[in-house]
Short mmCIF file of C-alpha atoms and ligand atoms in Angstrom, two decimals:
data_model
loop_
_atom_site.label_atom_id
_atom_site.label_comp_id
_atom_site.label_asym_id
_atom_site.label_seq_id
_atom_site.Cartn_x
_atom_site.Cartn_y
_atom_site.Cartn_z
CA MET F 1 4.57 49.17 13.74
CA ARG F 2 6.10 46.71 16.18
CA GLY F 3 6.86 43.28 14.84
CA MET F 4 6.94 44.00 11.09
CA ASP F 5 10.57 42.89 11.00
CA ARG F 6 9.72 39.50 12.49
CA LEU F 7 6.63 38.83 10.43
CA LEU F 8 8.29 36.39 8.04
CA GLU F 9 9.81 34.54 10.95
CA LEU F 10 6.31 34.16 12.41
CA GLN F 11 4.94 33.02 9.06
CA GLU F 12 7.68 30.37 8.73
CA LEU F 13 6.99 29.08 12.21
CA ASP F 14 3.24 28.88 11.58
CA THR F 15 3.79 27.11 8.26
CA SER F 16 5.97 24.51 9.96
CA ILE F 17 3.32 24.00 12.68
CA ASP F 18 0.67 23.56 9.94
CA ARG F 19 2.86 20.98 8.23
CA ILE F 20 3.39 19.00 11.41
CA GLU F 21 -0.34 19.11 12.20
CA HIS F 22 -1.11 17.84 8.71
CA ARG F 23 1.36 14.99 9.13
CA ARG F 24 -0.21 14.13 12.49
CA ALA F 25 -3.71 14.03 10.95
CA GLN F 26 -2.33 11.76 8.23
CA LEU F 27 -0.83 9.41 10.81
CA GLU F 28 -3.93 9.45 12.95
CA THR F 29 -6.17 8.43 10.07
CA GLY F 30 -3.63 5.64 9.55
CA GLU F 31 -3.51 5.82 5.73
CA GLU F 32 -0.10 4.24 5.48
CA LEU F 33 -0.90 1.57 7.99
CA SER F 34 -4.14 0.65 6.27
CA ALA F 35 -2.33 0.48 2.93
CA ALA F 36 0.24 -1.85 4.49
CA ARG F 37 -2.51 -3.96 6.00
CA LYS F 38 -4.26 -4.16 2.65
CA GLY F 39 -1.00 -5.34 1.09
CA LEU F 40 -0.75 -8.06 3.74
CA GLU F 41 -4.36 -9.18 3.12
CA GLU F 42 -3.73 -9.44 -0.60
CA ALA F 43 -0.55 -11.46 -0.13
CA GLU F 44 -2.33 -13.78 2.31
CA SER F 45 -5.25 -14.34 0.01
CA GLN F 46 -2.92 -15.16 -2.88
CA LEU F 47 -1.07 -17.68 -0.72
CA GLY F 48 -4.42 -19.11 0.43
CA GLU F 49 -5.54 -19.62 -3.14
CA LEU F 50 -2.30 -21.36 -4.05
CA ARG F 51 -2.60 -23.66 -1.04
CA LEU F 52 -6.19 -24.55 -1.95
CA ALA F 53 -5.12 -25.34 -5.50
CA SER F 54 -2.23 -27.52 -4.36
CA ASP F 55 -4.50 -29.34 -1.87
CA ALA F 56 -6.85 -30.05 -4.78
CA VAL F 57 -3.94 -31.42 -6.82
CA ASP F 58 -2.87 -33.64 -3.89
CA ALA F 59 -6.40 -35.00 -3.47
CA SER F 60 -6.67 -35.74 -7.16
CA SER F 61 -3.23 -37.44 -7.13
CA ARG F 62 -4.26 -39.66 -4.21
CA ARG F 63 -7.47 -40.63 -6.03
CA LEU F 64 -5.48 -41.52 -9.17
CA GLU F 65 -2.96 -43.55 -7.16
CA ASN F 66 -5.78 -45.55 -5.58
CA GLU F 67 -7.33 -46.08 -8.99
CA ILE F 68 -4.04 -47.28 -10.45
CA ASP F 69 -3.55 -49.71 -7.54
CA SER F 70 -7.03 -51.18 -7.84
CA LEU F 71 -6.80 -51.46 -11.63
CA GLY F 72 -3.44 -53.22 -11.15
CA ALA F 73 -4.93 -55.66 -8.66
CA LYS F 74 -7.83 -56.42 -11.05
CA LEU F 75 -5.35 -56.97 -13.90
CA VAL F 76 -3.32 -59.45 -11.89
CA ALA F 77 -6.50 -61.36 -11.02
CA GLU F 78 -7.82 -61.40 -14.60
CA GLU F 79 -4.47 -62.43 -16.06
CA LYS F 80 -4.28 -65.25 -13.56
CA ARG F 81 -7.76 -66.40 -14.66
CA MET F 82 -6.66 -66.16 -18.28
CA TYR F 83 -3.77 -68.55 -17.85
CA ASP F 84 -4.78 -70.89 -15.10
CA GLY F 85 -6.91 -73.00 -17.43
CA THR F 86 -10.20 -72.55 -15.66
CA ILE F 87 -11.73 -70.91 -18.73
CA VAL F 88 -11.94 -73.05 -21.83
CA ASN F 89 -14.80 -71.43 -23.67
CA VAL F 90 -13.34 -69.39 -26.57
CA LYS F 91 -15.91 -66.63 -26.33
CA GLU F 92 -15.29 -66.30 -22.63
CA LEU F 93 -11.54 -66.15 -23.25
CA GLU F 94 -12.03 -63.45 -25.88
CA ALA F 95 -14.18 -61.45 -23.48
CA LEU F 96 -11.48 -61.80 -20.83
CA GLN F 97 -8.84 -60.61 -23.29
CA HIS F 98 -10.95 -57.51 -24.04
CA GLU F 99 -11.40 -56.90 -20.33
CA ILE F 100 -7.63 -57.14 -19.74
CA ALA F 101 -6.93 -54.75 -22.64
CA SER F 102 -9.48 -52.26 -21.33
CA LEU F 103 -8.04 -52.46 -17.81
CA LYS F 104 -4.54 -51.78 -19.18
CA GLU F 105 -5.84 -48.82 -21.18
CA ARG F 106 -7.61 -47.36 -18.14
CA ARG F 107 -4.47 -47.80 -16.04
CA ALA F 108 -2.27 -46.10 -18.65
CA ARG F 109 -4.69 -43.18 -18.78
CA ALA F 110 -4.72 -42.85 -14.99
CA GLU F 111 -0.91 -42.95 -14.98
CA ASP F 112 -0.75 -40.13 -17.54
CA GLU F 113 -3.16 -38.06 -15.49
CA LEU F 114 -1.11 -38.71 -12.35
CA LEU F 115 2.01 -37.51 -14.15
CA GLU F 116 0.19 -34.32 -15.17
CA GLN F 117 -0.90 -33.69 -11.58
CA MET F 118 2.69 -34.23 -10.37
CA GLU F 119 3.95 -31.72 -12.94
CA ARG F 120 1.32 -29.19 -11.84
CA ARG F 121 2.36 -29.75 -8.25
CA GLU F 122 6.04 -29.18 -9.06
CA ASP F 123 5.05 -25.96 -10.78
CA MET F 124 3.07 -24.80 -7.76
CA ASP F 125 5.68 -25.39 -5.08
CA PRO F 126 8.00 -22.53 -5.99
CA ARG F 127 5.03 -20.20 -6.50
CA ALA F 128 3.70 -21.06 -3.05
CA ALA F 129 7.16 -20.54 -1.54
CA GLN F 130 7.37 -17.13 -3.22
CA ALA F 131 3.88 -16.22 -2.01
CA ALA F 132 4.81 -17.26 1.52
CA LYS F 133 7.86 -14.97 1.34
CA GLU F 134 5.65 -12.10 0.15
CA VAL F 135 3.30 -12.66 3.09
CA ASP F 136 6.25 -12.50 5.53
CA ALA F 137 7.54 -9.30 3.92
CA ALA F 138 4.09 -7.68 3.94
CA ARG F 139 3.57 -8.64 7.58
CA ALA F 140 6.95 -7.18 8.56
CA ARG F 141 6.06 -4.01 6.62
CA ALA F 142 2.71 -3.62 8.39
CA GLU F 143 4.35 -4.12 11.79
CA GLU F 144 7.07 -1.62 10.90
CA VAL F 145 4.63 1.02 9.67
CA GLY F 146 2.46 0.55 12.77
CA GLY F 147 5.45 0.92 15.08
CA ASP F 148 6.85 3.85 13.11
CA ALA F 149 3.51 5.64 13.26
CA ILE F 150 3.38 5.41 17.03
CA ARG F 151 6.97 6.59 17.39
CA GLU F 152 6.42 9.45 14.94
CA LEU F 153 3.25 10.55 16.70
CA ASP F 154 5.20 10.75 19.98
CA GLU F 155 7.87 12.86 18.28
CA ILE F 156 5.22 15.08 16.73
CA ALA F 157 3.54 15.67 20.09
CA ALA F 158 6.87 16.79 21.63
CA GLY F 159 7.79 18.89 18.56
CA LEU F 160 4.43 20.63 18.44
CA GLU F 161 4.57 21.54 22.10
CA ALA F 162 7.98 23.19 21.63
CA LYS F 163 6.89 25.04 18.49
CA ARG F 164 3.68 26.32 20.06
CA ALA F 165 5.64 27.66 23.03
CA GLU F 166 8.01 29.36 20.60
CA ARG F 167 5.02 30.78 18.73
CA GLU F 168 3.49 32.18 21.87
CA ALA F 169 6.73 33.85 22.85
CA LEU F 170 7.20 35.27 19.37
CA GLY F 171 3.68 36.69 19.49
CA GLU F 172 4.87 39.11 22.19
CA ALA F 173 7.01 40.88 19.63
CA PHE F 174 4.00 42.14 17.63
CA ASP F 175 1.56 44.98 17.84
CA GLU F 176 -1.78 43.50 18.74
CA GLU F 177 -3.39 45.03 15.67
CA LEU F 178 -0.82 43.55 13.32
CA LEU F 179 -1.07 40.10 14.90
CA GLU F 180 -4.86 40.22 14.66
CA LEU F 181 -4.73 41.04 10.98
CA TYR F 182 -2.21 38.31 10.39
CA ASP F 183 -4.30 35.76 12.31
CA ASP F 184 -7.46 36.77 10.39
CA LEU F 185 -5.71 36.52 7.04
CA ARG F 186 -4.08 33.08 7.55
CA PRO F 187 -7.22 30.95 7.30
CA GLN F 188 -8.42 32.98 4.30
CA LYS F 189 -5.10 32.71 2.47
CA HIS F 190 -4.30 28.99 2.72
CA GLY F 191 -2.18 29.53 5.81
CA VAL F 192 0.04 32.23 4.30
CA ALA F 193 -0.72 35.73 5.61
CA ALA F 194 2.67 37.34 5.12
CA ALA F 195 5.15 37.27 2.27
CA ALA F 196 8.30 38.95 1.16
CA ILE F 197 8.55 41.19 -1.90
CA VAL F 198 11.61 40.11 -3.87
CA ASP F 199 12.57 42.09 -6.97
CA GLY F 200 9.11 43.62 -6.93
CA VAL F 201 7.38 40.21 -6.94
CA CYS F 202 5.08 39.09 -4.16
CA GLN F 203 6.42 35.70 -3.03
CA ALA F 204 2.99 34.45 -2.09
CA CYS F 205 0.93 35.14 -5.26
CA HIS F 206 3.94 35.64 -7.55
CA GLU F 207 2.50 38.75 -9.13
CA LYS F 208 4.85 41.57 -10.05
CA LEU F 209 3.80 44.80 -8.49
CA SER F 210 3.88 47.94 -10.59
CA ALA F 211 6.63 50.50 -10.04
CA VAL F 212 4.06 53.03 -8.90
CA GLU F 213 2.58 50.59 -6.39
CA LEU F 214 6.02 49.58 -5.14
CA ASP F 215 6.93 53.20 -4.63
CA LYS F 216 3.68 53.81 -2.80
CA LEU F 217 4.24 50.75 -0.56
CA LYS F 218 7.75 51.80 0.27
CA HIS F 219 6.46 55.07 1.58
CA THR F 220 3.55 53.53 3.47
CA GLU F 221 3.82 53.74 7.19
CA GLY F 222 2.51 50.69 9.01
CA VAL F 223 1.03 47.63 7.35
CA LYS F 224 1.81 47.12 3.65
CA ARG F 225 -0.43 44.83 1.59
CA CYS F 226 0.02 43.16 -1.79
CA GLU F 227 -2.30 44.85 -4.29
CA TYR F 228 -3.14 41.45 -5.85
CA CYS F 229 -3.52 38.97 -3.01
CA ARG F 230 -3.97 41.46 -0.14
CA ARG F 231 -1.44 39.61 2.01
CA ILE F 232 0.83 41.58 4.31
CA VAL F 233 4.12 42.17 2.53
CA VAL F 234 7.60 42.85 3.78
CA PHE F 235 10.44 44.25 1.67
CA ASP F 236 13.37 41.93 1.55
ZN1 ZN Z 301 0.50 38.90 -3.47
#
């Protein structure tokens, strides 16, 4: 039967076409690109959160600075009143002393809080810088994947055209009957319709054929089939 000797060549070509088509489908659904975009979104949202948190720290620091300034101004005024001799009443003086002490306490507390906010801010700066770097890297990656996908799709289109032309030409080498059987079997057998028998083992289903079966196959004229998977087999 014409073409038996080129059956494995045909199978190899079809398998490589299948592989390229699978890769094209993968690229067209944009799995890699959408993963890269998701990575970018995550990095951006992390950076956004850090920026919001550091804005909140800044606002709180500004509020504390204002509070410290106004407490300081009040203290200066009260201390002036304390010593300028306008108040002579002892109870009033005592009340003023309490007021001054309480202002000092409030100022000290605000200063401690401000220090804490400054420390938090110092802690955040390198994290924000790191997050900004991650955003840049993720953006570059998404752009690269997008560009690569387009280039690869172009290459695939050219490669497929060449391989299909090769396939058509190779088809001429086969008996119509054999090619029909092969084409019918491929979709039923996960794309593999023909396999070699090596050391009595079918290379598609990996079953070892019995000696009797092997002997029978060797003496079969025309199409030989694996007794287990029913694929067309060729002796190596
Ligand atoms: Zn088999």
